[in-house]
CSV table of C-alpha atoms and ligand atoms in Angstrom, one decimal:
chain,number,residue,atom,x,y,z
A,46,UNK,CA,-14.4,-27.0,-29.0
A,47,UNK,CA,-12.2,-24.5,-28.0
A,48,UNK,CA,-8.5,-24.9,-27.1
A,49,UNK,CA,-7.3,-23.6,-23.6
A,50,UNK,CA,-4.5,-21.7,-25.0
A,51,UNK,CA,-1.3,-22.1,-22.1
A,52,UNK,CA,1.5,-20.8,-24.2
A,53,UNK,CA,-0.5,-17.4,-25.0
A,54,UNK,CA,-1.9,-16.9,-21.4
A,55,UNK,CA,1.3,-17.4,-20.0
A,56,UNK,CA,3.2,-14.7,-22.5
A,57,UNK,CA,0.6,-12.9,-20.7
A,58,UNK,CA,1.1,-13.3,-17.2
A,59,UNK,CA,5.1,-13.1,-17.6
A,60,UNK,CA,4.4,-9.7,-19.2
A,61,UNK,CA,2.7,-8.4,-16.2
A,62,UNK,CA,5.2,-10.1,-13.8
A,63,UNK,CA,8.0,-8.3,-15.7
A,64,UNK,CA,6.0,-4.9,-15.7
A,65,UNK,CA,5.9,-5.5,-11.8
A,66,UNK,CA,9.4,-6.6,-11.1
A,67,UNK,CA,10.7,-3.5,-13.4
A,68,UNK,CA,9.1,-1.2,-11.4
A,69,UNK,CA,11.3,-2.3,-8.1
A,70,UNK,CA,14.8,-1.5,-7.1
A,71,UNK,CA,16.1,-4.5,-6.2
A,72,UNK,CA,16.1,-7.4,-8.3
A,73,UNK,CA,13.7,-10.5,-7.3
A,74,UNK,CA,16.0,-13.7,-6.9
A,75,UNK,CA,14.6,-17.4,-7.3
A,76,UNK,CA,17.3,-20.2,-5.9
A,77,UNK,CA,17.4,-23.6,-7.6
A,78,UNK,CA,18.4,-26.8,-6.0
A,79,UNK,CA,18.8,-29.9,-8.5
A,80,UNK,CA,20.3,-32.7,-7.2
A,81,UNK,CA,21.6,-36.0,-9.6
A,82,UNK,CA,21.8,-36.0,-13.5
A,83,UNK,CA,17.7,-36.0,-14.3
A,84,UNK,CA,17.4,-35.0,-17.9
A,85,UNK,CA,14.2,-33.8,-17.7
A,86,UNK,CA,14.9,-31.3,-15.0
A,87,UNK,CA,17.7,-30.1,-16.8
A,88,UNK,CA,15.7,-29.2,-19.3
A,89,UNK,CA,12.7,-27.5,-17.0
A,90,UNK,CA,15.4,-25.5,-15.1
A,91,UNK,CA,17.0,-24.1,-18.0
A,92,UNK,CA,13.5,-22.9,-19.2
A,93,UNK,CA,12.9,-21.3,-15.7
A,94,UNK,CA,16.1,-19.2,-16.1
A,95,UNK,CA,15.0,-17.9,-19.2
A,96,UNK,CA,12.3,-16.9,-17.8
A,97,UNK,CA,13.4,-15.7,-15.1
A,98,UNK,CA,15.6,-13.4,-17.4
A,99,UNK,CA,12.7,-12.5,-19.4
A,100,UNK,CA,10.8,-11.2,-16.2
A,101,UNK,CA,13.9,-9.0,-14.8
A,102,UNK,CA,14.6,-11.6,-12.0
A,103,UNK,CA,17.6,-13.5,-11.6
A,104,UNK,CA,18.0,-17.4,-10.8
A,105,UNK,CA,20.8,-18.9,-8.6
A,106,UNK,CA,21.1,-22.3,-9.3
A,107,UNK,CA,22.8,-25.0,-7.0
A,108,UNK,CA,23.3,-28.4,-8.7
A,109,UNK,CA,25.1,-31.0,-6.3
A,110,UNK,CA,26.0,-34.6,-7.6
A,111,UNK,CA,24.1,-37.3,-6.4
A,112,UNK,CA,26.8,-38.3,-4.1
A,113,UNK,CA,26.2,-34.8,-1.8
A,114,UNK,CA,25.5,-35.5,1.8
A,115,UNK,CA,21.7,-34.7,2.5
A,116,UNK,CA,23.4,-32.5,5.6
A,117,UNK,CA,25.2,-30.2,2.9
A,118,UNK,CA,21.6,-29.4,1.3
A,119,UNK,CA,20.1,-28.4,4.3
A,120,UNK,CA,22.9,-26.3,5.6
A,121,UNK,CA,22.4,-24.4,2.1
A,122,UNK,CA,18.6,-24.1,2.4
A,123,UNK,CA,19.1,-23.1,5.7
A,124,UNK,CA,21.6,-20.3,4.8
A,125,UNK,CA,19.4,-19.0,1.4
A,126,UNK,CA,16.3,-19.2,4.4
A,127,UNK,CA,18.0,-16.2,5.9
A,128,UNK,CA,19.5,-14.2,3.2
A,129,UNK,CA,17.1,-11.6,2.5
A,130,UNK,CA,17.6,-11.0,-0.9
A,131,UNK,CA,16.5,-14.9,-2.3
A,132,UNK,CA,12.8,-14.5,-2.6
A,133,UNK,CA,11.7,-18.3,-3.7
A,134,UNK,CA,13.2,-21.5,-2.9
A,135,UNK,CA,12.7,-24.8,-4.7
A,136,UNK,CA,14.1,-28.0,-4.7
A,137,UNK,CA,13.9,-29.5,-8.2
A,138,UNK,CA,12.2,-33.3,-8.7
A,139,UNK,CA,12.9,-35.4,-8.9
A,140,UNK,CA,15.6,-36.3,-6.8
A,141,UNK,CA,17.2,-39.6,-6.3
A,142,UNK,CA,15.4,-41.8,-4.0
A,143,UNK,CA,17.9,-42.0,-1.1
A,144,UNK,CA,17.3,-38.6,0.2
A,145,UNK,CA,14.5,-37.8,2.5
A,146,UNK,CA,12.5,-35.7,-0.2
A,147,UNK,CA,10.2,-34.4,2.3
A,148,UNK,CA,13.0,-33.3,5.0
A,149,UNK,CA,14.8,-31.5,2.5
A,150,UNK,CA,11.4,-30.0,1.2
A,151,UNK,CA,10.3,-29.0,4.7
A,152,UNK,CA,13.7,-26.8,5.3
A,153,UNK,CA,12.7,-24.5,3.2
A,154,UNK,CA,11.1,-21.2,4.9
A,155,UNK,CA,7.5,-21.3,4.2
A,156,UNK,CA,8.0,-17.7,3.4
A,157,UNK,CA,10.1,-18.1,0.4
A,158,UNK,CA,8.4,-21.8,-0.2
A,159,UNK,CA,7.0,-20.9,-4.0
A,160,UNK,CA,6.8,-24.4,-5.1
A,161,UNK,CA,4.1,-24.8,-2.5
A,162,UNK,CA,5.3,-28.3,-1.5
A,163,UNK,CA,6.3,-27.7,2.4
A,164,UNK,CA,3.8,-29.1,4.9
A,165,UNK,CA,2.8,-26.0,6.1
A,166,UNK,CA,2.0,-24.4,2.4
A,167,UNK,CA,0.3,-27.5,1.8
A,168,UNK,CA,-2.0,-27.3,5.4
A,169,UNK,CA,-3.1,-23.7,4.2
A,170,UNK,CA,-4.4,-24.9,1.0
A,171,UNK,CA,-7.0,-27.5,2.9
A,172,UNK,CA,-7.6,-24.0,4.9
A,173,UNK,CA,-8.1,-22.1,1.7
A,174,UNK,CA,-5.9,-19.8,3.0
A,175,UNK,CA,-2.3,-20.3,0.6
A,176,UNK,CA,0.3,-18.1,0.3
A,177,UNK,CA,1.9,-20.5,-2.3
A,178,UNK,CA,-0.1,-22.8,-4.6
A,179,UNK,CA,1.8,-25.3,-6.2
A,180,UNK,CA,2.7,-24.0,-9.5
A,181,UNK,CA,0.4,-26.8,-11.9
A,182,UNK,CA,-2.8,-26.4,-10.2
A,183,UNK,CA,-2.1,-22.7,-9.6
A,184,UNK,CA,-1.8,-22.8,-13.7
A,185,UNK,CA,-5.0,-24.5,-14.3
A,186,UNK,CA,-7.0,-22.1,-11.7
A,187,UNK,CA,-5.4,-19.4,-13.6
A,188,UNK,CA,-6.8,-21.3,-16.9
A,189,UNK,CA,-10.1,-21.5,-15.6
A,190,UNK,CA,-10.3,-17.8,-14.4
A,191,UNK,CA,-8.8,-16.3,-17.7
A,192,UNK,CA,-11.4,-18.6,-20.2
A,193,UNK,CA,-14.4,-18.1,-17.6
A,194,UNK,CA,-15.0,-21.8,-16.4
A,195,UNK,CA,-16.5,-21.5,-13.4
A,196,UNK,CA,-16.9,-24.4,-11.1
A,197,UNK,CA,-19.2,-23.4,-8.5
A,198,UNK,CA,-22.1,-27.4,-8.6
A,199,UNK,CA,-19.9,-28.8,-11.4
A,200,UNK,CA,-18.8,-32.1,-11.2
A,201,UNK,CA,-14.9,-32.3,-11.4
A,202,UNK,CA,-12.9,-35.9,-11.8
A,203,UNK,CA,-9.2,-35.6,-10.7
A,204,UNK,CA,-6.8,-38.7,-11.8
A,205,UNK,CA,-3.5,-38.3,-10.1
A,206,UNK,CA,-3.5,-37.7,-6.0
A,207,UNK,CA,0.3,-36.8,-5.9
A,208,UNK,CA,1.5,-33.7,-3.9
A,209,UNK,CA,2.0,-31.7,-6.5
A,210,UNK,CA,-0.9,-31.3,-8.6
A,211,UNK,CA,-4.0,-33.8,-7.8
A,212,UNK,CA,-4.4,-33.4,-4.1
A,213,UNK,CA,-3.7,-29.4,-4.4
A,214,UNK,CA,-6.3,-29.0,-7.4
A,215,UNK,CA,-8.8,-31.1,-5.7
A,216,UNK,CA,-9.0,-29.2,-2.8
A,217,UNK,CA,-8.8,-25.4,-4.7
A,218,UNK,CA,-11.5,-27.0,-6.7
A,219,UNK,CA,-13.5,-27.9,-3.0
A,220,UNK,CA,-12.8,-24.1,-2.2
A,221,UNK,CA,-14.5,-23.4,-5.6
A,222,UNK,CA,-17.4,-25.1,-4.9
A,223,UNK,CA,-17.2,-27.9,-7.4
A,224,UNK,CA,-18.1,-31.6,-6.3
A,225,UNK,CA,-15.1,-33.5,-6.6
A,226,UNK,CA,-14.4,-37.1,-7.6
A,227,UNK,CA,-10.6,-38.1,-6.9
A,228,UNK,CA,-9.3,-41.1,-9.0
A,229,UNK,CA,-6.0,-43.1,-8.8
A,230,UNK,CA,-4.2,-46.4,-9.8
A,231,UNK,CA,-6.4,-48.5,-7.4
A,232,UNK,CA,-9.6,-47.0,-8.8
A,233,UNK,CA,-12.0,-49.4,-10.0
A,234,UNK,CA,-13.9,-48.5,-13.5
A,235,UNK,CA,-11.9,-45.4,-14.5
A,236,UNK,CA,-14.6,-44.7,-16.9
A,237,UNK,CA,-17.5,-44.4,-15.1
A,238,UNK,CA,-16.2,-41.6,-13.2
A,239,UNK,CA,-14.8,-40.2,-16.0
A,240,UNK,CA,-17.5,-40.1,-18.4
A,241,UNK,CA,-20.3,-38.5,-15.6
A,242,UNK,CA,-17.0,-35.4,-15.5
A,243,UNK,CA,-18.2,-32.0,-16.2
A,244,UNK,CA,-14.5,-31.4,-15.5
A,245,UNK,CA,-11.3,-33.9,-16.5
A,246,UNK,CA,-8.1,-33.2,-14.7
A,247,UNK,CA,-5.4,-35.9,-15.7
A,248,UNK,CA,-2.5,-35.8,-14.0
A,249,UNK,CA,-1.2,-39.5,-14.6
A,250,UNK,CA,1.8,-39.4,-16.6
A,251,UNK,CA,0.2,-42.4,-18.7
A,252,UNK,CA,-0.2,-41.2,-22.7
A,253,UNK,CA,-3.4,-41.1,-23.7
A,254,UNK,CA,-5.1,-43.3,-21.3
A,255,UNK,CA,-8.4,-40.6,-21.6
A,256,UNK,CA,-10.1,-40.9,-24.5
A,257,UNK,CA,-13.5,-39.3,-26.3
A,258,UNK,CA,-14.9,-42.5,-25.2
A,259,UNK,CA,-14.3,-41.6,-21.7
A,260,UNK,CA,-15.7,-38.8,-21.9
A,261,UNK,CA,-19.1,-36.8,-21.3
A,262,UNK,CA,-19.9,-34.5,-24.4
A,263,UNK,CA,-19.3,-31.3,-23.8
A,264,UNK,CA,-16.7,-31.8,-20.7
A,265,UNK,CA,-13.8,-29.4,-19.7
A,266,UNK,CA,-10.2,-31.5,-20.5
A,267,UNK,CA,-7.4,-30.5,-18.5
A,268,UNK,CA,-4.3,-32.5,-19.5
A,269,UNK,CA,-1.6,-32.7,-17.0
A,270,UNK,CA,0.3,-35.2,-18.1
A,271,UNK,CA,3.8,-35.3,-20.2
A,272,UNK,CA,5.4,-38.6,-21.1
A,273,UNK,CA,8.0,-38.7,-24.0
A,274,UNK,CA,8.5,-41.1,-26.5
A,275,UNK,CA,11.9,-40.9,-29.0
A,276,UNK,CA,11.5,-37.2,-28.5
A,277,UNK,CA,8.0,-36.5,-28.8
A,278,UNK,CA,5.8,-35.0,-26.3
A,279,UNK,CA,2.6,-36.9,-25.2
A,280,UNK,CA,-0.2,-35.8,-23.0
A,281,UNK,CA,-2.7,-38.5,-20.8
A,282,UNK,CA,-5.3,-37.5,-23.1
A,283,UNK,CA,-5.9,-38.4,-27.0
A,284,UNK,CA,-6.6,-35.9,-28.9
A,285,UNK,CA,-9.6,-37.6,-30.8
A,286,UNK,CA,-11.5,-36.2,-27.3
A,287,UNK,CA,-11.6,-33.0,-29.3
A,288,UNK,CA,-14.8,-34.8,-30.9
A,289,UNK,CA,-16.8,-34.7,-27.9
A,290,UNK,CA,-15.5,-32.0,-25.3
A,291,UNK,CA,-16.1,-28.0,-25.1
A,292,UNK,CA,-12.5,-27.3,-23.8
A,293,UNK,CA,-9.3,-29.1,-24.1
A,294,UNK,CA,-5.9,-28.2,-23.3
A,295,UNK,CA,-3.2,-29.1,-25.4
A,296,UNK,CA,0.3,-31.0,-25.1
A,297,UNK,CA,2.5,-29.6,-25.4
A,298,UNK,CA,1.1,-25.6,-25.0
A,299,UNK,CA,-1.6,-26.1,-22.2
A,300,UNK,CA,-0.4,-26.9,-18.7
A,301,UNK,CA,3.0,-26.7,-19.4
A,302,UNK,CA,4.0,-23.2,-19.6
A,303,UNK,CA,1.7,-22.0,-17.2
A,304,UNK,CA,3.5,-23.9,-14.9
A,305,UNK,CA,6.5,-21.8,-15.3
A,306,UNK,CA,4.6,-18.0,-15.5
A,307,UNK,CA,3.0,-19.5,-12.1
A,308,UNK,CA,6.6,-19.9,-10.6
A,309,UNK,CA,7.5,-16.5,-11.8
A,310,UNK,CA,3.9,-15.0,-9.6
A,311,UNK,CA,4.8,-17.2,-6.6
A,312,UNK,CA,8.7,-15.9,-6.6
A,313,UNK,CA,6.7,-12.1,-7.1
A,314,UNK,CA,4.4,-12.9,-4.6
A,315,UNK,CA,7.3,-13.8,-2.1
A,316,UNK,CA,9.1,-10.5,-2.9
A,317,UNK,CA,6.4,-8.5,-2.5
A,318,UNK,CA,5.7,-9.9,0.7
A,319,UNK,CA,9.4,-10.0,1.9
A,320,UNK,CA,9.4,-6.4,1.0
A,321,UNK,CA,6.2,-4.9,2.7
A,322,UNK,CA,5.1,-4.2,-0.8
A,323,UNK,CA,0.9,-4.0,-1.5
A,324,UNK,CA,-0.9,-4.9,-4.7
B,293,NAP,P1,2.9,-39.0,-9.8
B,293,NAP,O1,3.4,-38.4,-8.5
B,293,NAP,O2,3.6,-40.1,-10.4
B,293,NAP,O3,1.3,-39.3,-9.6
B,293,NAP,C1,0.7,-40.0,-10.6
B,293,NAP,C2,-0.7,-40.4,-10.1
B,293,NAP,O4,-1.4,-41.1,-11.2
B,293,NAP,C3,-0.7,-41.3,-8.9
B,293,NAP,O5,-1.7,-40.8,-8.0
B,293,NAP,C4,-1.2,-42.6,-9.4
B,293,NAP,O6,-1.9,-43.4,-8.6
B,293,NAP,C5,-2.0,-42.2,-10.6
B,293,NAP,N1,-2.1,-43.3,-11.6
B,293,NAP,C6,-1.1,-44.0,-12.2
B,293,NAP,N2,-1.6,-44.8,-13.1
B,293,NAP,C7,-2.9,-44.7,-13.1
B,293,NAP,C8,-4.0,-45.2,-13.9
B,293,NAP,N3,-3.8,-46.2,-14.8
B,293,NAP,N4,-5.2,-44.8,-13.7
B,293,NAP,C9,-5.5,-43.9,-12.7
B,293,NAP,N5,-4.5,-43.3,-12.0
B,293,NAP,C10,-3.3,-43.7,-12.2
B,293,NAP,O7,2.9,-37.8,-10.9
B,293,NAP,P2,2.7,-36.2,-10.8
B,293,NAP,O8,3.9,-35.6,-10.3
B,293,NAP,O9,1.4,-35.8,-10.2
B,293,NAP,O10,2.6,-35.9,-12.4
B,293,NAP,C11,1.6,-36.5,-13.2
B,293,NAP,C12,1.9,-36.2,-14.6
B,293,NAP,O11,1.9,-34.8,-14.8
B,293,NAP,C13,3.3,-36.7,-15.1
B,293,NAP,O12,3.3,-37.0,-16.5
B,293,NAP,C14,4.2,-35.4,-15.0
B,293,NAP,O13,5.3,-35.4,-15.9
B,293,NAP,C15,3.1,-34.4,-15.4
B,293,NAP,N6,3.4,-33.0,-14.8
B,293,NAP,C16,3.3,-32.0,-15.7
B,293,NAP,C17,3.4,-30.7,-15.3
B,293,NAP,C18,3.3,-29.6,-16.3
B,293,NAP,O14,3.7,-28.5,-16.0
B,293,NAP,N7,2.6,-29.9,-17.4
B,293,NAP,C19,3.7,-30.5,-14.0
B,293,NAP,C20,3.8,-31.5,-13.1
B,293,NAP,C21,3.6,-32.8,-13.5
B,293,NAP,P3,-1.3,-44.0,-7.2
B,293,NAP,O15,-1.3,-42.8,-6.2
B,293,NAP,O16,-2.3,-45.0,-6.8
B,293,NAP,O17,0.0,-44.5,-7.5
């Protein structure tokens, strides 16, 4: 069993972001809207800061209360939509449940959309044709590329059909040629779709609800899922599936960061592309 090593790969890919961003005049620019008090996101947009600082790009962050008027967010996406020197745009979620997530989401230029979460980035993936891939699957494709898991007749289970990561990474997986099995909270028998995977992608949110009985032996794990407990970090998957499977990815250190370095490529990507700039 070998562990799919996030942390590592994604020191990697910041490094070559950095290299790139040095190497132009102007400074790339990610903008951050939060809106609310969500720990948790507190927490992930203070790790993308640092690393944007760590790449050579800068992050302008815009945190409203949860009282701001959904009119006041728009007017601000729709003034960093035209500023040319913001490169990438997110909106931070959660957000609290009285705003239209996706009208708020779908004000953002698709140009500087690096979350990959408008309507229109999320039409080009089913096309195969993405500017922006969501940042999770975009981590896990960049997992499977770096360790040399190809897909191509492999049978790949998905649990999870959010926005974010299980319908994206279902269809990349489609454009990579894998047969693909997409599992959910009304999915009768969990385990017999699980245990004929060549390739597990749990993206639940549900700790340790995989485990090596669940499992075919010698199956790729991909663990998307973070729930915390007093403190501690959990992922959907136990690791006694270590037992059984050729590949897992840990949690904390798997998914996680590469979610982050995969921010910092979109942002790139946008600047490069905002800029007339070819790879
Ligand atoms: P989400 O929108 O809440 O979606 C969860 C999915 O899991 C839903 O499709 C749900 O089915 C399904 N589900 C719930 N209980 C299930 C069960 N018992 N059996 C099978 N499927 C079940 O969550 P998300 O945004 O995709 O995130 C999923 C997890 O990944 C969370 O723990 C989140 O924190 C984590 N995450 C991690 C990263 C990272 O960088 N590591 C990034 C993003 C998300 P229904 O559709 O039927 O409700």
């Amino acid at each position: 069993m070998e562990r799919l090593d996030g942390k590592l790969l994604s020191a990697k890919i910041k490094d070559e972001v950095k290299a790139g961003a040095d190497s132009y005049k102007q400074t790339p620019i990610l903008a951050v809207l939060t809106i609310g008090d969500d720990e948790a996101s507190k927490v992930y947009v203070e790790n993308k800061r640092k690393a944007c600082e760590y790449c050579g790009m800068s992050m302008m962050h815009f945190d409203y209360a949860d009282c701001v008027k959904e009119s006041v967010v728009i007017k601000k996406i729709k003034e960093l939509n035209k500023d040319k020197s913001v490169n990438g745009i997110i909106l931070q979620l959660p957000i609290p449940k009285r705003f239209n997530t996706k009208k708020i989401l779908n004000t953002i230029s698709p140009d500087k959309d690096v979350d990959g979460l408008t309507d229109i980035s999320q039409g080009k993936i089913m096309g195969g044709n993405a500017t922006f891939i969501p940042c999770t699957p975009k981590g896990i494709l960049e997992i499977f590329d770096h360790y040399k898991i190809d897909l191509e007749g492999r049978h790949v289970v998905v649990i999870g059909r959010s926005d974010l990561v299980g319908k994206p990474i279902m269809l990349e997986c489609i454009n990579r040629n894998a047969t693909v099995t997409m599992c959910h909270s009304k999915t009768k028998d969990l385990k017999k779709y699980t245990k004929d995977a060549d390739v597990l992608i749990v993206a639940v949110g549900h700790k340790h609800l995989i485990d090596k009985s669940m499992i075919k032996e010698g199956a790729v794990i991909i663990d998307v899922g973070i729930t915390r407990i007093d403190g501690k970090i959990y992922g959907d998957v136990n690791p006694d599936v270590e037992e059984k499977a050729s590949y897992v990815t840990p949690v904390p250190g798997g998914v996680g960061p590469m979610t982050v370095a995969m921010l910092l490529k979109n942002t790139f990507i946008g600047y490069k592309k905002q800029n007339n700039i070819e790879d």
